[in-house]
């Protein structure tokens, strides 16, 4: 099978995709002393045993489809140069090999760009969740039975197009998984990204250093996240940074695939955890997401659609907690970047519940939610760098992690995106070690009592001497 990429495939690729193997069995050879031209459509062989209509043979580099087997030595009608190969003259005694190809469309009325059921010569080489190529279009197979393929059209950035009867349907494999070591990432639409943007795939944050068409050059495992492998259809979320106050979230797919429509459970549950009321939580649904603002406060969470697994529902609650109830920030570094923060005025816990109202110890979303915590003037004054020194930190169970945050001065909030939940704190940055001003030491010496007495006597003597000198000078002037 042919491996494809988002960039498409060449004619040579399509030729190689037909599945011809070097050890294909030699069926027979041509038996006509007059040879054949590239236009000949009937061929005489030593024997046609084992060859039936609808199959394929290979002569040289040309693939030929058998339409009619007249008798034991004559192929009454053939189609020349199929599957991207080129018809060529055939010599007497040329070797004939039986070959296996994907299949071909078998519909006299052809297919349109909108058709999702495609009749082929044979569906035996295809299976659900595989991919096939028709011309330059990639389709995803959702079912294959009785020589009919049910497909999703125009996959991986290709365009749905009409195809003629007998057009080749080639089975292909998709090679698009991003491994943990990869630094180049192919996406369906690179136009929404720019150098120095941050993106999130799963729980990993990546930084983009270059965008060339639909290929991103990235550095992996930013902000202490873990470099990991990601599937071909993983969602990529463009992160929000401190550089602006407007929250903009853009998602593209690493490879365009059919996106299932999220469905809500039926009936939609009314989730009220023990000890709480319906006003204390918000029910989050797959189709619409949802939002919640802390009761009696302003901390909030906004969850997009498809963040909760299709067919399920969950409830979310936010409560403020004391700094004494959460782990302390890490100790500052002795030199260089401080690597720590001071608690601001907002520390919250985001708690999720399942559809029965039971508290969930851990909970992860399929798409990131935005959380916002409030700040006040004391927070601005207490952060090194002022407003730019404020950010949201999350405790992941072992350490505090700084999230990529946005400060919105007019709303009085600091916001960040996250897939995972626990305790979140408004963090105030601490000045780096080299920025701390240290006053010079004044020393530890204090004069003794006798030293002070001697200094006082010397001062008295000096004053008396000055008075005597002034009086003597006056007498001299009076007698002269």
mmCIF file with all atom_site columns, C-alpha atoms in Angstrom, residues 184-263:
data_model
loop_
_atom_site.group_PDB
_atom_site.id
_atom_site.type_symbol
_atom_site.label_atom_id
_atom_site.label_alt_id
_atom_site.label_comp_id
_atom_site.label_asym_id
_atom_site.label_entity_id
_atom_site.label_seq_id
_atom_site.pdbx_PDB_ins_code
_atom_site.Cartn_x
_atom_site.Cartn_y
_atom_site.Cartn_z
_atom_site.occupancy
_atom_site.B_iso_or_equiv
_atom_site.pdbx_formal_charge
_atom_site.auth_seq_id
_atom_site.auth_comp_id
_atom_site.auth_asym_id
_atom_site.auth_atom_id
_atom_site.pdbx_PDB_model_num
ATOM 1  C CA . UNK A 1 184 ? 8.256   19.321 12.104 1.00 0.00 ? 184 UNK A CA 1
ATOM 2  C CA . UNK A 1 185 ? 4.483   19.145 12.242 1.00 0.00 ? 185 UNK A CA 1
ATOM 3  C CA . UNK A 1 186 ? 2.204   18.986 9.184  1.00 0.00 ? 186 UNK A CA 1
ATOM 4  C CA . UNK A 1 187 ? -1.188  20.642 9.663  1.00 0.00 ? 187 UNK A CA 1
ATOM 5  C CA . UNK A 1 188 ? -4.255  21.089 7.499  1.00 0.00 ? 188 UNK A CA 1
ATOM 6  C CA . UNK A 1 189 ? -4.042  24.897 7.525  1.00 0.00 ? 189 UNK A CA 1
ATOM 7  C CA . UNK A 1 190 ? -0.821  26.663 8.492  1.00 0.00 ? 190 UNK A CA 1
ATOM 8  C CA . UNK A 1 191 ? -2.196  30.147 7.795  1.00 0.00 ? 191 UNK A CA 1
ATOM 9  C CA . UNK A 1 192 ? -3.621  30.513 11.315 1.00 0.00 ? 192 UNK A CA 1
ATOM 10 C CA . UNK A 1 193 ? -0.182  30.155 12.916 1.00 0.00 ? 193 UNK A CA 1
ATOM 11 C CA . UNK A 1 194 ? 2.900   32.385 13.103 1.00 0.00 ? 194 UNK A CA 1
ATOM 12 C CA . UNK A 1 195 ? 6.456   32.124 14.415 1.00 0.00 ? 195 UNK A CA 1
ATOM 13 C CA . UNK A 1 196 ? 6.665   32.451 18.218 1.00 0.00 ? 196 UNK A CA 1
ATOM 14 C CA . UNK A 1 197 ? 3.080   31.238 18.688 1.00 0.00 ? 197 UNK A CA 1
ATOM 15 C CA . UNK A 1 198 ? 2.480   28.530 21.277 1.00 0.00 ? 198 UNK A CA 1
ATOM 16 C CA . UNK A 1 199 ? 0.199   25.574 20.556 1.00 0.00 ? 199 UNK A CA 1
ATOM 17 C CA . UNK A 1 200 ? -1.176  22.797 22.731 1.00 0.00 ? 200 UNK A CA 1
ATOM 18 C CA . UNK A 1 201 ? -1.633  19.176 21.648 1.00 0.00 ? 201 UNK A CA 1
ATOM 19 C CA . UNK A 1 202 ? -3.172  17.109 24.401 1.00 0.00 ? 202 UNK A CA 1
ATOM 20 C CA . UNK A 1 203 ? -1.305  18.236 27.507 1.00 0.00 ? 203 UNK A CA 1
ATOM 21 C CA . UNK A 1 204 ? 1.907   19.193 25.668 1.00 0.00 ? 204 UNK A CA 1
ATOM 22 C CA . UNK A 1 205 ? 2.744   22.795 24.800 1.00 0.00 ? 205 UNK A CA 1
ATOM 23 C CA . UNK A 1 206 ? 4.905   23.451 21.720 1.00 0.00 ? 206 UNK A CA 1
ATOM 24 C CA . UNK A 1 207 ? 6.506   26.682 20.469 1.00 0.00 ? 207 UNK A CA 1
ATOM 25 C CA . UNK A 1 208 ? 6.482   27.456 16.738 1.00 0.00 ? 208 UNK A CA 1
ATOM 26 C CA . UNK A 1 209 ? 9.761   28.779 15.318 1.00 0.00 ? 209 UNK A CA 1
ATOM 27 C CA . UNK A 1 210 ? 8.830   28.692 11.621 1.00 0.00 ? 210 UNK A CA 1
ATOM 28 C CA . UNK A 1 211 ? 5.754   28.276 9.422  1.00 0.00 ? 211 UNK A CA 1
ATOM 29 C CA . UNK A 1 212 ? 6.252   27.132 5.825  1.00 0.00 ? 212 UNK A CA 1
ATOM 30 C CA . UNK A 1 213 ? 2.941   26.539 4.029  1.00 0.00 ? 213 UNK A CA 1
ATOM 31 C CA . UNK A 1 214 ? 1.281   23.838 6.150  1.00 0.00 ? 214 UNK A CA 1
ATOM 32 C CA . UNK A 1 215 ? 4.419   22.670 7.941  1.00 0.00 ? 215 UNK A CA 1
ATOM 33 C CA . UNK A 1 216 ? 5.316   23.998 11.401 1.00 0.00 ? 216 UNK A CA 1
ATOM 34 C CA . UNK A 1 217 ? 8.806   23.827 12.872 1.00 0.00 ? 217 UNK A CA 1
ATOM 35 C CA . UNK A 1 218 ? 8.387   23.473 16.630 1.00 0.00 ? 218 UNK A CA 1
ATOM 36 C CA . UNK A 1 219 ? 10.252  23.055 19.894 1.00 0.00 ? 219 UNK A CA 1
ATOM 37 C CA . UNK A 1 220 ? 8.731   20.431 22.142 1.00 0.00 ? 220 UNK A CA 1
ATOM 38 C CA . UNK A 1 221 ? 7.710   20.188 25.800 1.00 0.00 ? 221 UNK A CA 1
ATOM 39 C CA . UNK A 1 222 ? 7.467   23.904 26.604 1.00 0.00 ? 222 UNK A CA 1
ATOM 40 C CA . UNK A 1 223 ? 6.465   25.175 30.078 1.00 0.00 ? 223 UNK A CA 1
ATOM 41 C CA . UNK A 1 224 ? 7.607   21.920 31.698 1.00 0.00 ? 224 UNK A CA 1
ATOM 42 C CA . UNK A 1 225 ? 5.099   19.844 29.734 1.00 0.00 ? 225 UNK A CA 1
ATOM 43 C CA . UNK A 1 226 ? 6.122   16.414 28.463 1.00 0.00 ? 226 UNK A CA 1
ATOM 44 C CA . UNK A 1 227 ? 7.202   15.702 24.882 1.00 0.00 ? 227 UNK A CA 1
ATOM 45 C CA . UNK A 1 228 ? 4.831   12.943 23.679 1.00 0.00 ? 228 UNK A CA 1
ATOM 46 C CA . UNK A 1 229 ? 3.523   11.178 20.574 1.00 0.00 ? 229 UNK A CA 1
ATOM 47 C CA . UNK A 1 230 ? 0.292   12.459 19.016 1.00 0.00 ? 230 UNK A CA 1
ATOM 48 C CA . UNK A 1 231 ? -2.145  10.833 16.589 1.00 0.00 ? 231 UNK A CA 1
ATOM 49 C CA . UNK A 1 232 ? -2.654  12.030 13.028 1.00 0.00 ? 232 UNK A CA 1
ATOM 50 C CA . UNK A 1 233 ? -6.034  13.598 13.802 1.00 0.00 ? 233 UNK A CA 1
ATOM 51 C CA . UNK A 1 234 ? -5.054  15.196 17.102 1.00 0.00 ? 234 UNK A CA 1
ATOM 52 C CA . UNK A 1 235 ? -6.470  18.668 17.749 1.00 0.00 ? 235 UNK A CA 1
ATOM 53 C CA . UNK A 1 236 ? -3.988  21.557 17.865 1.00 0.00 ? 236 UNK A CA 1
ATOM 54 C CA . UNK A 1 237 ? -5.027  24.571 19.935 1.00 0.00 ? 237 UNK A CA 1
ATOM 55 C CA . UNK A 1 238 ? -3.407  27.963 19.488 1.00 0.00 ? 238 UNK A CA 1
ATOM 56 C CA . UNK A 1 239 ? -2.464  29.281 22.920 1.00 0.00 ? 239 UNK A CA 1
ATOM 57 C CA . UNK A 1 240 ? -3.252  32.744 24.298 1.00 0.00 ? 240 UNK A CA 1
ATOM 58 C CA . UNK A 1 241 ? -0.273  34.746 25.591 1.00 0.00 ? 241 UNK A CA 1
ATOM 59 C CA . UNK A 1 242 ? 0.249   37.767 27.811 1.00 0.00 ? 242 UNK A CA 1
ATOM 60 C CA . UNK A 1 243 ? 0.900   39.983 24.803 1.00 0.00 ? 243 UNK A CA 1
ATOM 61 C CA . UNK A 1 244 ? -2.764  40.884 24.411 1.00 0.00 ? 244 UNK A CA 1
ATOM 62 C CA . UNK A 1 245 ? -5.938  41.118 26.414 1.00 0.00 ? 245 UNK A CA 1
ATOM 63 C CA . UNK A 1 246 ? -8.280  39.641 23.813 1.00 0.00 ? 246 UNK A CA 1
ATOM 64 C CA . UNK A 1 247 ? -8.853  35.900 24.166 1.00 0.00 ? 247 UNK A CA 1
ATOM 65 C CA . UNK A 1 248 ? -8.630  34.187 20.767 1.00 0.00 ? 248 UNK A CA 1
ATOM 66 C CA . UNK A 1 249 ? -8.604  30.411 20.443 1.00 0.00 ? 249 UNK A CA 1
ATOM 67 C CA . UNK A 1 250 ? -7.995  28.808 17.041 1.00 0.00 ? 250 UNK A CA 1
ATOM 68 C CA . UNK A 1 251 ? -8.035  25.073 16.426 1.00 0.00 ? 251 UNK A CA 1
ATOM 69 C CA . UNK A 1 252 ? -6.960  23.115 13.373 1.00 0.00 ? 252 UNK A CA 1
ATOM 70 C CA . UNK A 1 253 ? -6.436  19.429 12.824 1.00 0.00 ? 253 UNK A CA 1
ATOM 71 C CA . UNK A 1 254 ? -3.065  17.823 12.215 1.00 0.00 ? 254 UNK A CA 1
ATOM 72 C CA . UNK A 1 255 ? -4.842  16.050 9.392  1.00 0.00 ? 255 UNK A CA 1
ATOM 73 C CA . UNK A 1 256 ? -8.379  16.869 8.325  1.00 0.00 ? 256 UNK A CA 1
ATOM 74 C CA . UNK A 1 257 ? -10.711 14.046 9.229  1.00 0.00 ? 257 UNK A CA 1
ATOM 75 C CA . UNK A 1 258 ? -14.448 13.674 9.531  1.00 0.00 ? 258 UNK A CA 1
ATOM 76 C CA . UNK A 1 259 ? -15.414 15.347 12.802 1.00 0.00 ? 259 UNK A CA 1
ATOM 77 C CA . UNK A 1 260 ? -18.215 13.480 14.544 1.00 0.00 ? 260 UNK A CA 1
ATOM 78 C CA . UNK A 1 261 ? -21.026 15.679 15.808 1.00 0.00 ? 261 UNK A CA 1
ATOM 79 C CA . UNK A 1 262 ? -21.005 15.569 19.631 1.00 0.00 ? 262 UNK A CA 1
ATOM 80 C CA . UNK A 1 263 ? -24.173 14.131 21.097 1.00 0.00 ? 263 UNK A CA 1
#
